[in-house]
Coordinates of C-alpha atoms and ligand atoms in Angstrom, one line a residue:
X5 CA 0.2 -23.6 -35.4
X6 CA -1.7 -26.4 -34.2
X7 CA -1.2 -30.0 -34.9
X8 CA -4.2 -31.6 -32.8
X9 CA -7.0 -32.1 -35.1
X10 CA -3.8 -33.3 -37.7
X11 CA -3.2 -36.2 -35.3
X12 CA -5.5 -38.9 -35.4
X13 CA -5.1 -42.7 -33.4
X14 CA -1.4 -41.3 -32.6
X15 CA -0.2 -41.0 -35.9
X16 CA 0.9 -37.6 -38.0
X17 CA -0.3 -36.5 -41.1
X18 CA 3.1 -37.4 -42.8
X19 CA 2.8 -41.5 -41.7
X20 CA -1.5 -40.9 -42.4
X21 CA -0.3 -40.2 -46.1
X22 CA 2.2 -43.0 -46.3
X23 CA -0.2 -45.4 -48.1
X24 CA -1.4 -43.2 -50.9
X25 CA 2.5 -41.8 -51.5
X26 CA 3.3 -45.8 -51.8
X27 CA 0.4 -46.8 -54.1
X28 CA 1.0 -43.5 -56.0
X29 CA 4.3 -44.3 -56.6
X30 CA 3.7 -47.8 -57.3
X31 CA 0.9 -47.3 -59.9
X32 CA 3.0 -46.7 -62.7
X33 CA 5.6 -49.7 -62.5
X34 CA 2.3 -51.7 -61.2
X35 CA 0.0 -51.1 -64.6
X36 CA 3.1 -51.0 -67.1
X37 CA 3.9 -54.5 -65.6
X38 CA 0.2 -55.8 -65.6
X39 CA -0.1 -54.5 -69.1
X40 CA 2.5 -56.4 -70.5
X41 CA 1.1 -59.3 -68.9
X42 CA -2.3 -59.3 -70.1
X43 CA -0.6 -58.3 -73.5
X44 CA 1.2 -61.6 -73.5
X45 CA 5.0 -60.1 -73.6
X46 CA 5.4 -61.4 -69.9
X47 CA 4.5 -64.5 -67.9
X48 CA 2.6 -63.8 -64.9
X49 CA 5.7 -64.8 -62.4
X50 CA 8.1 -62.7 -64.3
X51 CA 5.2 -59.8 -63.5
X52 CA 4.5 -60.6 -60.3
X53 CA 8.2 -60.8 -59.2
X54 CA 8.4 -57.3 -61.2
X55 CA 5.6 -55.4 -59.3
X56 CA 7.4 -57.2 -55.7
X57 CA 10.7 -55.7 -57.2
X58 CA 8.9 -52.0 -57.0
X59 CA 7.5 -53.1 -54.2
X60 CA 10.4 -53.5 -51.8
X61 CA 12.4 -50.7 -53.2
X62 CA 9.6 -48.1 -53.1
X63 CA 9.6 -49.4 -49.2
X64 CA 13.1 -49.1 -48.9
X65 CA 13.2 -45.6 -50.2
X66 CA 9.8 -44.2 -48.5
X67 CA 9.9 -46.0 -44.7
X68 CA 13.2 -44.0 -44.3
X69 CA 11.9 -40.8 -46.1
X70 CA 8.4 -40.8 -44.6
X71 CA 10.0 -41.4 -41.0
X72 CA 12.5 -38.5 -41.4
X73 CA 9.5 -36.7 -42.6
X74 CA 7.7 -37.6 -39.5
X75 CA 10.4 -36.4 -36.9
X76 CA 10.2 -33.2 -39.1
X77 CA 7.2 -32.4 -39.0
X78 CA 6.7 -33.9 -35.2
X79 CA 9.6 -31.1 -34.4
X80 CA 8.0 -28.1 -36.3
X81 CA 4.9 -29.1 -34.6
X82 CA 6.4 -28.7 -31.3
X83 CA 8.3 -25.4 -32.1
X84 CA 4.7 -24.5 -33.3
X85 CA 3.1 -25.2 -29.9
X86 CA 6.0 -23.0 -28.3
X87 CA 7.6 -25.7 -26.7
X88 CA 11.0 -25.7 -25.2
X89 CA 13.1 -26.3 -27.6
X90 CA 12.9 -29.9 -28.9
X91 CA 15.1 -32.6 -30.0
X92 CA 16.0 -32.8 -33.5
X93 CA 14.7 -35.1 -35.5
X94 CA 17.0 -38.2 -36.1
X95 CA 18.0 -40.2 -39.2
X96 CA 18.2 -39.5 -42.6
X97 CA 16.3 -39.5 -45.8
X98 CA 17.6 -40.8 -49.5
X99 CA 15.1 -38.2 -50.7
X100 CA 15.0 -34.8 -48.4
X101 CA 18.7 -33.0 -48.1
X102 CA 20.1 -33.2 -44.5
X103 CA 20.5 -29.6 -44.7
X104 CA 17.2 -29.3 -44.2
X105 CA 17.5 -30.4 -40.7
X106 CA 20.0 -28.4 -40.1
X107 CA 18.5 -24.9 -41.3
X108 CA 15.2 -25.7 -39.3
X109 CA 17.0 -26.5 -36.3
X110 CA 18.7 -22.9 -36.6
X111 CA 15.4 -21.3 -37.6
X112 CA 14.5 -22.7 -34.3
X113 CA 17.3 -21.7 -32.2
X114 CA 16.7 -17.8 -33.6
X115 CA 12.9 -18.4 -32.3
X116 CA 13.9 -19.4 -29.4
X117 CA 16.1 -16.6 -28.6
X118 CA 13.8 -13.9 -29.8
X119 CA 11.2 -15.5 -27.2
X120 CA 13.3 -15.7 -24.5
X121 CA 14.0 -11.5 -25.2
X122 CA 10.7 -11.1 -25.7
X123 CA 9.9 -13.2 -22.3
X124 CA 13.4 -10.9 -20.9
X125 CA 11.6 -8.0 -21.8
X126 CA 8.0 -8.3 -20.3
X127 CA 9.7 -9.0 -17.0
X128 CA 11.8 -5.9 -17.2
X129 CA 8.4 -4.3 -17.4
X130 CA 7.0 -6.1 -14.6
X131 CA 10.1 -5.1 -12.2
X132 CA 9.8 -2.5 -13.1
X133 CA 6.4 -1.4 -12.8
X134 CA 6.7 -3.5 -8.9
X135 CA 9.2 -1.2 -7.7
X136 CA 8.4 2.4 -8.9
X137 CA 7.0 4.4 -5.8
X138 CA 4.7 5.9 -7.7
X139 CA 1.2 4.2 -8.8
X140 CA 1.6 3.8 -12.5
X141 CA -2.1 2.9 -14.2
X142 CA -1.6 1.6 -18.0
X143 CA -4.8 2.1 -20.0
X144 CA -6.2 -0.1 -23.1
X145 CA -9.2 0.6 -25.1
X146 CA -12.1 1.4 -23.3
X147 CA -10.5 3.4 -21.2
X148 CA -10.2 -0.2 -19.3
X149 CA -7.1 -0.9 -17.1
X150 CA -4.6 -3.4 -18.6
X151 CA -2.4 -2.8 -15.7
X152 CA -2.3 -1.3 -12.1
X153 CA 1.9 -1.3 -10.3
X154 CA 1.4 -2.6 -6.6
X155 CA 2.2 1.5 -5.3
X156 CA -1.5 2.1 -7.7
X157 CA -3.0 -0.9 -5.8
X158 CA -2.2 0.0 -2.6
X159 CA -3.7 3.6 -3.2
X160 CA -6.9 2.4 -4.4
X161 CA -7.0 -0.6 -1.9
X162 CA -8.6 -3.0 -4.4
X163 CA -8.1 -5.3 -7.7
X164 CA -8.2 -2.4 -10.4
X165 CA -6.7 -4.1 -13.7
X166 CA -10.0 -5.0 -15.9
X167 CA -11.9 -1.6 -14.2
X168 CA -13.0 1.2 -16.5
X169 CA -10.7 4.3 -15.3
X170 CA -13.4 6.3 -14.5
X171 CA -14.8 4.0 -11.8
X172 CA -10.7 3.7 -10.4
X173 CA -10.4 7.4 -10.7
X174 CA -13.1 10.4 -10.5
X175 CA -11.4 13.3 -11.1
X176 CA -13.6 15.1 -13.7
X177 CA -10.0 17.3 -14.6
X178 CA -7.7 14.1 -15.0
X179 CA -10.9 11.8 -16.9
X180 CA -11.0 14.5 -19.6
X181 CA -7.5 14.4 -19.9
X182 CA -7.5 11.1 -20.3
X183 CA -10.7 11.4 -22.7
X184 CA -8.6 13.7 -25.1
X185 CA -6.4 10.7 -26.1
X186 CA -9.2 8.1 -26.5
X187 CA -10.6 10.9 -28.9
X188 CA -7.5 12.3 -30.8
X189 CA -7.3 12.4 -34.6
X190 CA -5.1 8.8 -35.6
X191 CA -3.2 11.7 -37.7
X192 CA -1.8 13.7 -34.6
X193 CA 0.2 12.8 -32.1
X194 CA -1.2 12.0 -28.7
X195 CA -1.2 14.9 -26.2
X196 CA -0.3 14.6 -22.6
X197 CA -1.3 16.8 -20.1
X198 CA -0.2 17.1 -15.9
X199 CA -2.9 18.0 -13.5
X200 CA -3.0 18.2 -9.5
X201 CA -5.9 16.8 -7.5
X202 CA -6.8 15.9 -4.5
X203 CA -8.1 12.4 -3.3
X204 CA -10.5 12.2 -0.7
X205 CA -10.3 9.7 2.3
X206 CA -9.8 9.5 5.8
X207 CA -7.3 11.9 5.3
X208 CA -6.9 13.8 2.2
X209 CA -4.1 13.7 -0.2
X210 CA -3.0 15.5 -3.1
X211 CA -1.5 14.1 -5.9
X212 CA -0.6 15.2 -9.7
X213 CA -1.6 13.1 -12.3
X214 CA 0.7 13.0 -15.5
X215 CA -1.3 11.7 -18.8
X216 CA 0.8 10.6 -21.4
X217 CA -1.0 9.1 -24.7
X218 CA 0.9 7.0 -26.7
X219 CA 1.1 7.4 -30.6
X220 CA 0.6 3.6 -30.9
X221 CA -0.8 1.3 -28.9
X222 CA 1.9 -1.7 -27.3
X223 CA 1.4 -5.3 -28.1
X224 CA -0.8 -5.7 -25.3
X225 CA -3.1 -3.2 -25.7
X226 CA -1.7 -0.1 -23.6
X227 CA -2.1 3.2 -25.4
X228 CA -2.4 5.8 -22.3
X229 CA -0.3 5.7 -19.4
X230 CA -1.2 7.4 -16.2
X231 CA 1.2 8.1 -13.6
X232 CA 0.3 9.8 -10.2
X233 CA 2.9 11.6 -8.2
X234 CA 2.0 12.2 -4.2
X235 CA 2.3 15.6 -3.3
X236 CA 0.9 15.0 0.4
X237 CA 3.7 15.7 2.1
X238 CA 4.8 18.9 -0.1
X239 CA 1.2 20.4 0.6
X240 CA 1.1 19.5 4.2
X241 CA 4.5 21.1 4.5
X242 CA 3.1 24.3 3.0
X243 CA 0.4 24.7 5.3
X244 CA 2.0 23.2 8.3
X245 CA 4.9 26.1 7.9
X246 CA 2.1 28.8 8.1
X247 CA 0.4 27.2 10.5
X248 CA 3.2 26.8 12.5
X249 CA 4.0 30.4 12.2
X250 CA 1.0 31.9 12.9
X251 CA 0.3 29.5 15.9
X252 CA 4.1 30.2 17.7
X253 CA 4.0 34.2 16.9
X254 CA 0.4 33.9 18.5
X255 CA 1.0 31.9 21.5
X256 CA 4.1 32.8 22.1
X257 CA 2.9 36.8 22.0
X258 CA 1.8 36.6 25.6
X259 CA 4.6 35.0 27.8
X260 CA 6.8 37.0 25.6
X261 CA 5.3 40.2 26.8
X262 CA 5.2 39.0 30.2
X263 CA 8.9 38.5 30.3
X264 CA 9.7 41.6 28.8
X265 CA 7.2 43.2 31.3
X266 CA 9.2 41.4 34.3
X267 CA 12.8 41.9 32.6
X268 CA 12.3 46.2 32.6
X269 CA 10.7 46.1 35.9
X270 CA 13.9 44.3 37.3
X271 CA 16.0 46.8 35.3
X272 CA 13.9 49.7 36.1
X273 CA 11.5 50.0 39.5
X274 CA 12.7 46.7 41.1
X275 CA 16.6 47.1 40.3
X276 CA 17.9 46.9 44.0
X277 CA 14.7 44.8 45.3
X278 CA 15.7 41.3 46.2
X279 CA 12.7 40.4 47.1
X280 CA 10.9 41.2 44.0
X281 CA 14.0 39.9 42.2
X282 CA 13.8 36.1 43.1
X283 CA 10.4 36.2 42.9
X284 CA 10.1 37.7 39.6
X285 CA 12.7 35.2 38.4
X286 CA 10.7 32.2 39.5
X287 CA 8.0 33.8 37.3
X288 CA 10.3 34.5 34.5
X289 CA 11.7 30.7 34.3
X290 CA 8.3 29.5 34.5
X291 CA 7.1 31.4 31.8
X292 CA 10.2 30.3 29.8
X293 CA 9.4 26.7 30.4
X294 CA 5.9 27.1 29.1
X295 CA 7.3 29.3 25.8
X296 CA 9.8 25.9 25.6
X297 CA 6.8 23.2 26.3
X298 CA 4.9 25.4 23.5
X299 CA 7.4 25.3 20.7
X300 CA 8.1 21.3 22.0
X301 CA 3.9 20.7 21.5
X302 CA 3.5 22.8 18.4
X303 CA 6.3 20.9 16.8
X304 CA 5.5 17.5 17.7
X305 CA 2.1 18.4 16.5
X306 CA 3.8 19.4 12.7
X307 CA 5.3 16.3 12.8
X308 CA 2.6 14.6 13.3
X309 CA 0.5 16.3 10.9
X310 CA 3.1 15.7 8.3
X311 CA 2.9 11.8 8.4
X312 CA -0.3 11.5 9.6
X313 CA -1.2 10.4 5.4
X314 CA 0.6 7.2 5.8
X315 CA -0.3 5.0 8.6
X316 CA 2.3 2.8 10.3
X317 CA 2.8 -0.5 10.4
X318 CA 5.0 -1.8 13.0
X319 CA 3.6 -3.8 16.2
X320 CA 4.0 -2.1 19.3
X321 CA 3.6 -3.1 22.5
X322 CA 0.9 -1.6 24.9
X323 CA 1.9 -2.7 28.4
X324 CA 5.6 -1.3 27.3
X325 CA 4.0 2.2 26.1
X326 CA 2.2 2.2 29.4
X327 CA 4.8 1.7 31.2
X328 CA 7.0 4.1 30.0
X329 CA 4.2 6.8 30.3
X330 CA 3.4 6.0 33.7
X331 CA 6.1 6.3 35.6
X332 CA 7.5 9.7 35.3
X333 CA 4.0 10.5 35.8
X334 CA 4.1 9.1 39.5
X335 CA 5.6 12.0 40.7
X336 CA 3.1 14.1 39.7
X337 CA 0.0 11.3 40.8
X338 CA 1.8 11.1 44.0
X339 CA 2.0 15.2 44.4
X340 CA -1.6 14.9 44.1
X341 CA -2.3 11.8 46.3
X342 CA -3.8 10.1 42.5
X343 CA -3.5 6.4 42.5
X344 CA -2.8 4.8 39.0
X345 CA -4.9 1.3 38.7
X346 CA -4.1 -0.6 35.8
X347 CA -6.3 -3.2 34.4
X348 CA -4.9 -4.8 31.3
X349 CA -6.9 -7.2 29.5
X350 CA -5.3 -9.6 27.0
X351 CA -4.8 -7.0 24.5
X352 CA -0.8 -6.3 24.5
X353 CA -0.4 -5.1 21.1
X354 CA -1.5 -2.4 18.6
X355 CA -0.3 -1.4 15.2
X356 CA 1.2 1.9 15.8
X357 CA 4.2 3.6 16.4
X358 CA 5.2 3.5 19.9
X359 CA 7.3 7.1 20.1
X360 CA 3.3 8.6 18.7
X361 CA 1.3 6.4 20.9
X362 CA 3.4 7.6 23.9
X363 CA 2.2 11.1 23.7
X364 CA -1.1 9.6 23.2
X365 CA -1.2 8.2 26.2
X366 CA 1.3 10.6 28.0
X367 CA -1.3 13.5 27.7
X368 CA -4.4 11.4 28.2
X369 CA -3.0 10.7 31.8
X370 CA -1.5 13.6 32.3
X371 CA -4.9 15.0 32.2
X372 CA -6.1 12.9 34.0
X373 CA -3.6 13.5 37.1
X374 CA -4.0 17.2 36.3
X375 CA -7.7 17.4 36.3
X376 CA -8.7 14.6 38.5
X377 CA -9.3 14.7 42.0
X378 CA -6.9 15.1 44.8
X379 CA -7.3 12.1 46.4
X380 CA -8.7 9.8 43.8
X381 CA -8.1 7.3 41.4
X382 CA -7.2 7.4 37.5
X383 CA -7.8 3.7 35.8
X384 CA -6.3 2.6 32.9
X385 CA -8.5 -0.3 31.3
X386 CA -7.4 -2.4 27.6
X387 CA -9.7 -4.1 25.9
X388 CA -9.2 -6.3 22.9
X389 CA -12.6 -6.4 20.6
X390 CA -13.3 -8.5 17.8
X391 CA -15.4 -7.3 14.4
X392 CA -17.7 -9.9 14.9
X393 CA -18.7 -8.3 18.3
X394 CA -17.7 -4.9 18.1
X395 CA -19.4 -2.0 16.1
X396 CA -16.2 0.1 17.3
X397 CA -13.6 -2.7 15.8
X398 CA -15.8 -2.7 13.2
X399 CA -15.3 0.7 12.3
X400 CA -11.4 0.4 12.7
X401 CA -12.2 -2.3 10.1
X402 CA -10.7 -5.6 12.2
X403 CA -9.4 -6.3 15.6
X404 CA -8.8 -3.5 17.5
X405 CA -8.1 -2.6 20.9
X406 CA -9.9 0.0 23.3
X407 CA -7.2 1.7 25.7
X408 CA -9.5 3.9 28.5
X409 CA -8.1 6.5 31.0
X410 CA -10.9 7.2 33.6
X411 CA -10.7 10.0 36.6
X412 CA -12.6 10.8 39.1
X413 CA -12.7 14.9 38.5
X414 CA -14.5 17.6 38.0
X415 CA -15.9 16.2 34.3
X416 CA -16.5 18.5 31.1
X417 CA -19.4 20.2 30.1
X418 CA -21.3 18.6 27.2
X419 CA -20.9 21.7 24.7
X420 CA -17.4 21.7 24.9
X421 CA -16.9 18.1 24.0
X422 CA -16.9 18.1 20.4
X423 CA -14.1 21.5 20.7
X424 CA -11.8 19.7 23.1
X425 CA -9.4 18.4 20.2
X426 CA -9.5 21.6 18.9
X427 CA -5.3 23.0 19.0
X428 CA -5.6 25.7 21.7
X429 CA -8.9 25.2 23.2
X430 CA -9.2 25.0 26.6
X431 CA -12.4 25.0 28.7
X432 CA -10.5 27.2 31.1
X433 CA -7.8 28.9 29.8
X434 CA -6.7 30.7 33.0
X435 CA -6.8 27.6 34.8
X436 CA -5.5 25.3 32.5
X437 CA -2.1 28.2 31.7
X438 CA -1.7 28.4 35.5
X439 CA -1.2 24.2 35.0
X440 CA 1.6 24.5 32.4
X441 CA -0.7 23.6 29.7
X442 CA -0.4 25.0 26.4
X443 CA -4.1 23.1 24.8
X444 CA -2.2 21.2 22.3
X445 CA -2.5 17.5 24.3
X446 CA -5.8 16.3 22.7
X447 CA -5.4 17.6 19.5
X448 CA -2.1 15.7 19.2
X449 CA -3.6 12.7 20.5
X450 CA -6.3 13.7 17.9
X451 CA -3.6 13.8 15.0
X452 CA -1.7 10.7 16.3
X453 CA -5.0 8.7 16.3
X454 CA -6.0 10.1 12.9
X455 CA -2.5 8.9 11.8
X456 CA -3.0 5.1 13.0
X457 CA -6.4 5.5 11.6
X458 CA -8.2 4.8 14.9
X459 CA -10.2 6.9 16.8
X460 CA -10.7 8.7 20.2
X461 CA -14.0 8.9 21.9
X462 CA -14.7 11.3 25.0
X463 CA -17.3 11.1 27.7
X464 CA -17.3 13.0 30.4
X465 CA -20.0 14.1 33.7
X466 CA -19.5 17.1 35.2
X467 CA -18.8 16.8 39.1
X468 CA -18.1 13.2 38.6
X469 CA -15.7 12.3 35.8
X470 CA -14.4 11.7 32.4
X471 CA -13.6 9.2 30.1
X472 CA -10.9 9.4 27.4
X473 CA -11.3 6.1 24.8
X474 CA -8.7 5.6 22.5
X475 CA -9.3 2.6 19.5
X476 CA -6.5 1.1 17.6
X477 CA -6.2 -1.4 14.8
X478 CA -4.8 -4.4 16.3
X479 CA -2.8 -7.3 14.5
X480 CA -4.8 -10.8 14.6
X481 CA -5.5 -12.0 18.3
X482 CA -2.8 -13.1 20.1
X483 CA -2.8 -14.2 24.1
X484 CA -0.3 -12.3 26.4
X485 CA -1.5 -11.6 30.1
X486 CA 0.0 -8.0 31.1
X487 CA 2.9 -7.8 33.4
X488 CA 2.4 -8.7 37.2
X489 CA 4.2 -4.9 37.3
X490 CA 1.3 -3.5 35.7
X491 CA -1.9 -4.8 36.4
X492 CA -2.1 -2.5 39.7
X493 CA 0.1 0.8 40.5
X494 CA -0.2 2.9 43.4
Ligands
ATP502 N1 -9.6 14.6 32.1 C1 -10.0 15.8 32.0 N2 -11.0 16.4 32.8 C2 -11.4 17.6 32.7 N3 -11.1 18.4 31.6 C3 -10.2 18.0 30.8 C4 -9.6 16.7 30.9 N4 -8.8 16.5 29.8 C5 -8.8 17.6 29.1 N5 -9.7 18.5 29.7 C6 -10.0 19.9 29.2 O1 -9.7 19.9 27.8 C7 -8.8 21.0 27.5 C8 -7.8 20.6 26.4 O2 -7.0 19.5 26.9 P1 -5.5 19.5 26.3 O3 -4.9 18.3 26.8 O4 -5.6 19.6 24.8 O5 -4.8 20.8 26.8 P2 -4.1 21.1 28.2 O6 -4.2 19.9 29.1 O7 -4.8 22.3 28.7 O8 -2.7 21.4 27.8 P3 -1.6 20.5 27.3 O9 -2.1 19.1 27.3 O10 -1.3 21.0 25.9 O11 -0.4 20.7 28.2 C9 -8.1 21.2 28.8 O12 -7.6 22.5 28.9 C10 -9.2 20.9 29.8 O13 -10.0 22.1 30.0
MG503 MG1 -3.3 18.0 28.2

């Protein structure tokens, strides 16, 4: 209900008809008086004091009745326009009963609670819809989305409610689904329907998509609701438990067979040699160590692999990671007469997760010490790039930071490059074995990096050197010089 184009100059319709309700009701008294006048039954001042009579008490019954009439309709009015509740009208009317009043005001009172459920109810649906986990999409005609839960706009990363489904989600299996209840018979009941896909991105998750169509459509529209269920981590686990498996029993296969080579040598040929006995021990515990340092890697590398779908979000701090990384390295730099050089720039902090980003940087300078030349230096250089500048921040997609670990070594040969993050692959197996390592280093700092959706980028000379990059999203500029502990370590 509308009372605008009823209102004209500030006054209602019940006060705009006030004139013609008093010369309606005057009109008869008025021409039975006048009558008798001009028929000669009354003088004119007896007739004029008659129709001034009528006059004042027609006023005195409609001013009160009118203005009752006015608050009245001024109130319904206002419940109309779905006001708060308004005041009642005040006084009384000879004509209209005061029951009246009272019976609207309770009519009002019943609307008003019925709103205020109604109101109770849409934002029971909101909360709810804000904290389920899962991305819940509720579909209106044309297959349009009335409404997307926060979980379904942070999986597609964009405004969605208004889209056509099929440009939100292209999953030829979960659009026909959906079709099938845009198309079923009004008669039946709508159908629903569960089906598994994957979504592609930087990396790829699998979800299942339940389809439910309802029978009728809700007030606002919604008659299919789509619900998506992440079953990432249930798939990764799957194939990270065969790989796993297969990886172990593989690797493991050789310093297993050496140690039961050594173990019936000592019991057999070598039972009373001494000699042999120490040394073959020294072998055995070494070959133990690198069975332990394989299970460690291959572990922290399922780990990894399990979370690497959702990318953190906490701040952590470079020159502290560093730090930490560095110096139970120094034993091994100083073994090898390697001098670490830091040279932090203003970048201090990434967004990452500072336990990952330690073995990041733990095997990129342990590399580094381990390939580099005796005698030489291994730098460590941060950089903090902007988007505007940047084509690498730019393909992080905002500030980033570039974290290099530089030796002066023997270098890699281009076609092994793109294989180097490859699990196992080592460009010289004997040698790299005989170093403790096991090949898994660059394809966990691989995984990590997919994980924080940066990147690493390798470049690398043979005879002179190589050049690990790592890029990672960083939060919006800030301006901390690194430690004076820091900026240079011998
Ligand atoms: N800085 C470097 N200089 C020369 N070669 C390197 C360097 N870093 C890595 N490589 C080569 O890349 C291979 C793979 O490195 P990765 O770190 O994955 O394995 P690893 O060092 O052999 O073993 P792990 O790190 O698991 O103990 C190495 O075996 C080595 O051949
Ligand atoms: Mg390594």
């Amino acid at each position: 209900m509308n009372d605008v184009p009823e209102q004209q100059n500030g006054k209602s319709l019940p006060s705009r008809r006030f004139p013609a309700a008093f010369l309606l009701f005057a009109a008869p008294a008025v021409a039975l008086l006048l009558s008798l006048w001009l028929g000669g039954t009354l003088d004119w001042e007896l007739a004029l004091g008659g129709i001034l009579a009528v006059s004042i008490t027609l006023l005195g019954i409609l001013v009160p009745h009118f203005r009752h009439l006015d608050g009245l309709y001024r109130y319904v009015a206002a419940l109309g326009r779905g006001s708060a509740m308004p005041v009642p009208p005040a006084g009384t009317s000879p004509i209209l009963a005061p029951e009246l009043d009272a019976a609207l005001v309770e009519m009002a009172g019943e609307r008003q609670a019925r709103r205020q459920e109604l109101v109770g109810a849409l934002a029971s649906r909101e909360v709810i819809m804000a904290n389920l986990p899962d991305p819940i999409l509720l579909l209106g005609s044309g297959k349009k989305v009335v409404q997307a839960n926060p979980a379904a706009v942070a999986l597609f990363g964009r405004a969605i409610e208004g889209r056509d489904i099929t440009a939100v989600l292209r999953n030829p299996d979960v659009l026909a689904a959906i079709d099938s209840n845009y198309h079923a018979d009004d008669t039946e009941p709508r159908s629903s329907a569960e089906i598994s896909f994957s979504l592609p991105g930087e990396v790829e998750r699998q979800f299942s998509a339940r389809i439910v169509g309802l029978d009728a459509s809700t007030s606002d529209g919604v008659s299919v609701i789509v619900s998506l269920h992440d079953l990432t981590t249930v798939y990764r686990t799957r194939q990270l438990q065969a790989d796993f498996v297969a990886n172990a029993s593989h690797e493991l296969r050789t310093p297993l067979a050496n140690l039961l080579g050594f173990i019936e040598t000592l019991m057999g040929p070598a039972k009373d040699d001494q000699e042999a006995r120490e040394r073959f021990l020294v072998i055995m515990h070494e070959q133990a160590d690198r069975m332990s340092q394989l299970i460690d890697d291959l572990l922290s590398l399922s780990r990894i692999e399990m979370r690497e779908h959702s990318p953190p979000s906490d701040v952590a701090d470079l020159h502290g990671i560093l730090q930490d990384v560095a110096e139970p390295l120094e034993i091994k730099a100083k073994a090898r007469h390697i001098r670490i050089v830091f040279d932090l720039g203003r970048a201090t902090e990434v967004i990452g997760d500072a336990s990952d980003l330690s073995l990041v940087f733990g095997n990129l300078l342990d590399n580094a010490l381990k390939y580099g030349r005796a005698g030489s230096e291994v730098t460590v250089t941060t950089r903090h790039l902007s988007p505007e500048e940047d084509p690498a921040a730019r393909r992080i997609g905002g500030p980033a930071v570039a974290i290099t670990v530089e030796d002066s070594g023997e270098g890699i040969a281009k076609e092994h490059l793109p294989r180097l993050t490859e699990r196992f692959y080592r460009v010289d197996t004997a040698r790299s074995r005989d170093q403790g390592g096991t090949g898994l280093g660059l394809a966990i700092v691989k995984h990590v990096l997919n994980r924080h959706r940066g990147y690493l980028e390798i470049e690398s000379q043979v005879g002179v050197g190589s050049r690990f990059s790592v890029y990672l999203p960083a939060p919006p500029q800030e301006q901390v010089e690194a430690p004076e502990s820091l900026r240079s370590r011998a």
